[in-house]
């Protein structure tokens, strides 16, 4: 976006007050100006919120640095402008189209309507998902209706004060470079709201020519697709599955009810956590509305105990992620994203109608190497991608387009699972449907998730993870941490350090600097991105990735060890994780919070 560095803070205040026609956010800036709170005004106005492959995500406050009605209009006008220049027009009347959806967060409905209005004013047709939807309906509807782009207003599992603007491209995948840069440039050229940009009543006045409300149509087709996915996996017998479900104050319940209906699960066997059942943008019962966070599933597990149920299933608030827990020998065990990932993978391979050798399964660079081990033993094609479903989805489509394999499934350790027959993005509702189908199958075989996981470990080896993060004060500090790690190698005249925690390093891939020790020319196969920090390291029996988060002030580490036993693998992973934090991240030196 355009640079504000040469303007005084008074000029930025004047610019904001001239552009913003939302009374609440105008007043926020006016009040700060009246109080002469220049430090806060600098934080709010000096830097514009940056558009990237994740779209926009920020707290909802007045100011160019945050999400609010004005920055939503600016982003939408820029995206619309980019769409008009990048989508070929076959005939003069063939205009691009976009699908727009939103979740239940504060301001999500308003943001979606402002987004739609911006597209209409630019002459772009809007397919509008007019009520609360789970995120995967946007990419699914995009493909169903042949739209050229999609926007979902959601901040997924972020805290209640946040919201986001997630963008999909014409192939139904999240955007990747260089599309993000093109959109960002177009936003900077479309900062002045068009006449009528604030009047969202255009949505109700439209006769269907420029706006079409499509929620019912898209949902019906979506659940037919989910039904087709699980029908291929059906098992003989009528095993009764019972589980507790929580949508975590999000939008997942209505979709989960459809899944239960499709799978023939009795209402008495589908127990919902009532305190978390309804969409609530304040997420009152959880500190963070993310099933991965410590304590987030406590209420669901207590509900299960009350009903004598041993399985808990959960979606995050926008229902694109999926989590599960099982009570084993009297103790609750939350399945990790990697454990769920390989359970789904094993099921997909065992139920595929095509030869296994023609199937492709994908995982990201921060996810378990167990999938690669499964591919080597079972004969399916495995491919690794950069972090995020923008890469998993796009690469899956590229693999299938080549014609040698069909990409049927992909996952990432952050409880994201993609079933290509439904959508090329993570989908917590499709995952829910497949998991319940797997439960039925395992029960027919006399086992449970924990038992099945043990079978897989005994066949492919024990893989144990130790993942975590430190909080970094700033992107500049994050860069210094990674530069300091690289310099450890320079001291020995090498491109990378020789050891960590007493273990010799045998493999080094730096996707920031563009070096891979395993390729003949030292150039990585995966894309290099100088703007982000990401290093993958291999040691005997251990592999880990460290990276700077693109959406949070964190430096993350993902450590995995393989051994002949669970305890041995877990011990090695924990030791290496500790060495990463103490020897490489050096919290005391850089002011990081471990």
PDB file of C-alpha atoms in Angstrom, residues 338-443:
ATOM      1  CA  UNK A 338       0.138 -35.120  12.949  1.00  0.00           C
ATOM      2  CA  UNK A 339      -1.542 -38.162  14.516  1.00  0.00           C
ATOM      3  CA  UNK A 340      -4.871 -37.215  12.962  1.00  0.00           C
ATOM      4  CA  UNK A 341      -3.077 -36.548   9.697  1.00  0.00           C
ATOM      5  CA  UNK A 342      -1.691 -40.071   9.396  1.00  0.00           C
ATOM      6  CA  UNK A 343      -4.936 -41.674  10.613  1.00  0.00           C
ATOM      7  CA  UNK A 344      -6.802 -39.889   7.804  1.00  0.00           C
ATOM      8  CA  UNK A 345      -4.051 -40.793   5.318  1.00  0.00           C
ATOM      9  CA  UNK A 346      -4.184 -44.491   6.219  1.00  0.00           C
ATOM     10  CA  UNK A 347      -7.962 -44.476   5.797  1.00  0.00           C
ATOM     11  CA  UNK A 348      -7.822 -42.633   2.461  1.00  0.00           C
ATOM     12  CA  UNK A 349      -5.343 -45.176   1.100  1.00  0.00           C
ATOM     13  CA  UNK A 350      -7.279 -48.176   2.391  1.00  0.00           C
ATOM     14  CA  UNK A 351     -10.540 -46.952   0.820  1.00  0.00           C
ATOM     15  CA  UNK A 352      -9.325 -45.486  -2.496  1.00  0.00           C
ATOM     16  CA  UNK A 353     -11.036 -46.986  -5.534  1.00  0.00           C
ATOM     17  CA  UNK A 354      -7.968 -46.411  -7.760  1.00  0.00           C
ATOM     18  CA  UNK A 355      -4.641 -48.250  -7.543  1.00  0.00           C
ATOM     19  CA  UNK A 356      -2.600 -46.961  -4.574  1.00  0.00           C
ATOM     20  CA  UNK A 357       0.346 -46.292  -6.901  1.00  0.00           C
ATOM     21  CA  UNK A 358      -1.755 -43.651  -8.699  1.00  0.00           C
ATOM     22  CA  UNK A 359      -2.623 -41.736  -5.517  1.00  0.00           C
ATOM     23  CA  UNK A 360      -0.765 -38.683  -4.238  1.00  0.00           C
ATOM     24  CA  UNK A 361      -0.899 -37.494  -0.626  1.00  0.00           C
ATOM     25  CA  UNK A 362       0.657 -34.233   0.509  1.00  0.00           C
ATOM     26  CA  UNK A 363       1.920 -32.687   3.723  1.00  0.00           C
ATOM     27  CA  UNK A 364       3.674 -29.434   4.547  1.00  0.00           C
ATOM     28  CA  UNK A 365       7.300 -28.986   5.565  1.00  0.00           C
ATOM     29  CA  UNK A 366       6.382 -28.572   9.248  1.00  0.00           C
ATOM     30  CA  UNK A 367       4.294 -31.740   9.392  1.00  0.00           C
ATOM     31  CA  UNK A 368       5.252 -35.322  10.268  1.00  0.00           C
ATOM     32  CA  UNK A 369       7.636 -37.324   8.112  1.00  0.00           C
ATOM     33  CA  UNK A 370       5.515 -40.384   8.843  1.00  0.00           C
ATOM     34  CA  UNK A 371       3.476 -39.745   5.701  1.00  0.00           C
ATOM     35  CA  UNK A 372       6.644 -39.987   3.602  1.00  0.00           C
ATOM     36  CA  UNK A 373       7.492 -43.289   5.349  1.00  0.00           C
ATOM     37  CA  UNK A 374       3.999 -44.588   4.615  1.00  0.00           C
ATOM     38  CA  UNK A 375       4.372 -43.644   0.948  1.00  0.00           C
ATOM     39  CA  UNK A 376       7.693 -45.467   0.657  1.00  0.00           C
ATOM     40  CA  UNK A 377       6.227 -48.647   2.138  1.00  0.00           C
ATOM     41  CA  UNK A 378       2.754 -48.566   0.556  1.00  0.00           C
ATOM     42  CA  UNK A 379       3.670 -47.181  -2.854  1.00  0.00           C
ATOM     43  CA  UNK A 380       1.725 -43.928  -3.072  1.00  0.00           C
ATOM     44  CA  UNK A 381       3.300 -40.658  -4.185  1.00  0.00           C
ATOM     45  CA  UNK A 382       4.116 -38.237  -1.358  1.00  0.00           C
ATOM     46  CA  UNK A 383       4.978 -34.610  -1.890  1.00  0.00           C
ATOM     47  CA  UNK A 384       6.034 -31.946   0.592  1.00  0.00           C
ATOM     48  CA  UNK A 385       5.081 -28.290   0.222  1.00  0.00           C
ATOM     49  CA  UNK A 386       5.720 -25.014   1.954  1.00  0.00           C
ATOM     50  CA  UNK A 387       3.639 -24.192   5.029  1.00  0.00           C
ATOM     51  CA  UNK A 388      -0.033 -23.429   4.498  1.00  0.00           C
ATOM     52  CA  UNK A 389      -2.971 -24.714   2.493  1.00  0.00           C
ATOM     53  CA  UNK A 390      -2.351 -22.106  -0.176  1.00  0.00           C
ATOM     54  CA  UNK A 391       0.571 -24.337  -1.179  1.00  0.00           C
ATOM     55  CA  UNK A 392      -1.003 -27.713  -0.394  1.00  0.00           C
ATOM     56  CA  UNK A 393      -4.087 -26.855  -2.473  1.00  0.00           C
ATOM     57  CA  UNK A 394      -2.253 -25.399  -5.451  1.00  0.00           C
ATOM     58  CA  UNK A 395       0.393 -28.158  -5.562  1.00  0.00           C
ATOM     59  CA  UNK A 396      -2.322 -30.838  -5.274  1.00  0.00           C
ATOM     60  CA  UNK A 397      -4.030 -29.388  -8.346  1.00  0.00           C
ATOM     61  CA  UNK A 398      -0.715 -29.262 -10.231  1.00  0.00           C
ATOM     62  CA  UNK A 399       0.005 -32.933  -9.427  1.00  0.00           C
ATOM     63  CA  UNK A 400      -3.449 -34.053 -10.598  1.00  0.00           C
ATOM     64  CA  UNK A 401      -3.153 -31.899 -13.743  1.00  0.00           C
ATOM     65  CA  UNK A 402       0.098 -33.691 -14.695  1.00  0.00           C
ATOM     66  CA  UNK A 403      -1.951 -36.876 -15.080  1.00  0.00           C
ATOM     67  CA  UNK A 404       0.440 -39.367 -13.462  1.00  0.00           C
ATOM     68  CA  UNK A 405      -1.191 -39.232 -10.015  1.00  0.00           C
ATOM     69  CA  UNK A 406      -4.392 -37.989  -8.446  1.00  0.00           C
ATOM     70  CA  UNK A 407      -3.925 -35.909  -5.295  1.00  0.00           C
ATOM     71  CA  UNK A 408      -6.612 -37.208  -2.944  1.00  0.00           C
ATOM     72  CA  UNK A 409      -5.602 -35.783   0.423  1.00  0.00           C
ATOM     73  CA  UNK A 410      -3.326 -33.288   2.160  1.00  0.00           C
ATOM     74  CA  UNK A 411      -2.734 -32.208   5.731  1.00  0.00           C
ATOM     75  CA  UNK A 412      -0.787 -29.897   7.993  1.00  0.00           C
ATOM     76  CA  UNK A 413       0.079 -30.411  11.644  1.00  0.00           C
ATOM     77  CA  UNK A 414      -1.998 -27.376  12.692  1.00  0.00           C
ATOM     78  CA  UNK A 415      -5.133 -29.619  12.595  1.00  0.00           C
ATOM     79  CA  UNK A 416      -5.888 -28.843   8.932  1.00  0.00           C
ATOM     80  CA  UNK A 417      -7.111 -31.604   6.558  1.00  0.00           C
ATOM     81  CA  UNK A 418      -7.977 -31.367   2.868  1.00  0.00           C
ATOM     82  CA  UNK A 419     -10.065 -33.897   0.960  1.00  0.00           C
ATOM     83  CA  UNK A 420      -9.593 -33.010  -2.704  1.00  0.00           C
ATOM     84  CA  UNK A 421     -12.903 -34.486  -3.851  1.00  0.00           C
ATOM     85  CA  UNK A 422     -14.673 -31.779  -1.812  1.00  0.00           C
ATOM     86  CA  UNK A 423     -12.444 -28.694  -1.807  1.00  0.00           C
ATOM     87  CA  UNK A 424      -8.766 -27.729  -2.240  1.00  0.00           C
ATOM     88  CA  UNK A 425      -8.465 -26.176   1.191  1.00  0.00           C
ATOM     89  CA  UNK A 426      -8.639 -27.381   4.778  1.00  0.00           C
ATOM     90  CA  UNK A 427     -12.161 -28.409   5.708  1.00  0.00           C
ATOM     91  CA  UNK A 428     -13.170 -29.236   9.275  1.00  0.00           C
ATOM     92  CA  UNK A 429     -16.635 -30.457   8.287  1.00  0.00           C
ATOM     93  CA  UNK A 430     -15.383 -32.887   5.646  1.00  0.00           C
ATOM     94  CA  UNK A 431     -12.807 -34.025   8.221  1.00  0.00           C
ATOM     95  CA  UNK A 432     -15.577 -34.573  10.772  1.00  0.00           C
ATOM     96  CA  UNK A 433     -17.519 -36.720   8.310  1.00  0.00           C
ATOM     97  CA  UNK A 434     -14.471 -38.841   7.438  1.00  0.00           C
ATOM     98  CA  UNK A 435     -13.462 -39.252  11.082  1.00  0.00           C
ATOM     99  CA  UNK A 436     -16.913 -40.531  12.103  1.00  0.00           C
ATOM    100  CA  UNK A 437     -16.736 -42.942   9.140  1.00  0.00           C
ATOM    101  CA  UNK A 438     -13.324 -44.114  10.382  1.00  0.00           C
ATOM    102  CA  UNK A 439     -14.750 -44.612  13.884  1.00  0.00           C
ATOM    103  CA  UNK A 440     -17.375 -46.948  12.447  1.00  0.00           C
ATOM    104  CA  UNK A 441     -14.713 -48.892  10.576  1.00  0.00           C
ATOM    105  CA  UNK A 442     -12.417 -49.177  13.595  1.00  0.00           C
ATOM    106  CA  UNK A 443     -15.269 -50.345  15.822  1.00  0.00           C
TER     107      UNK A 443
END
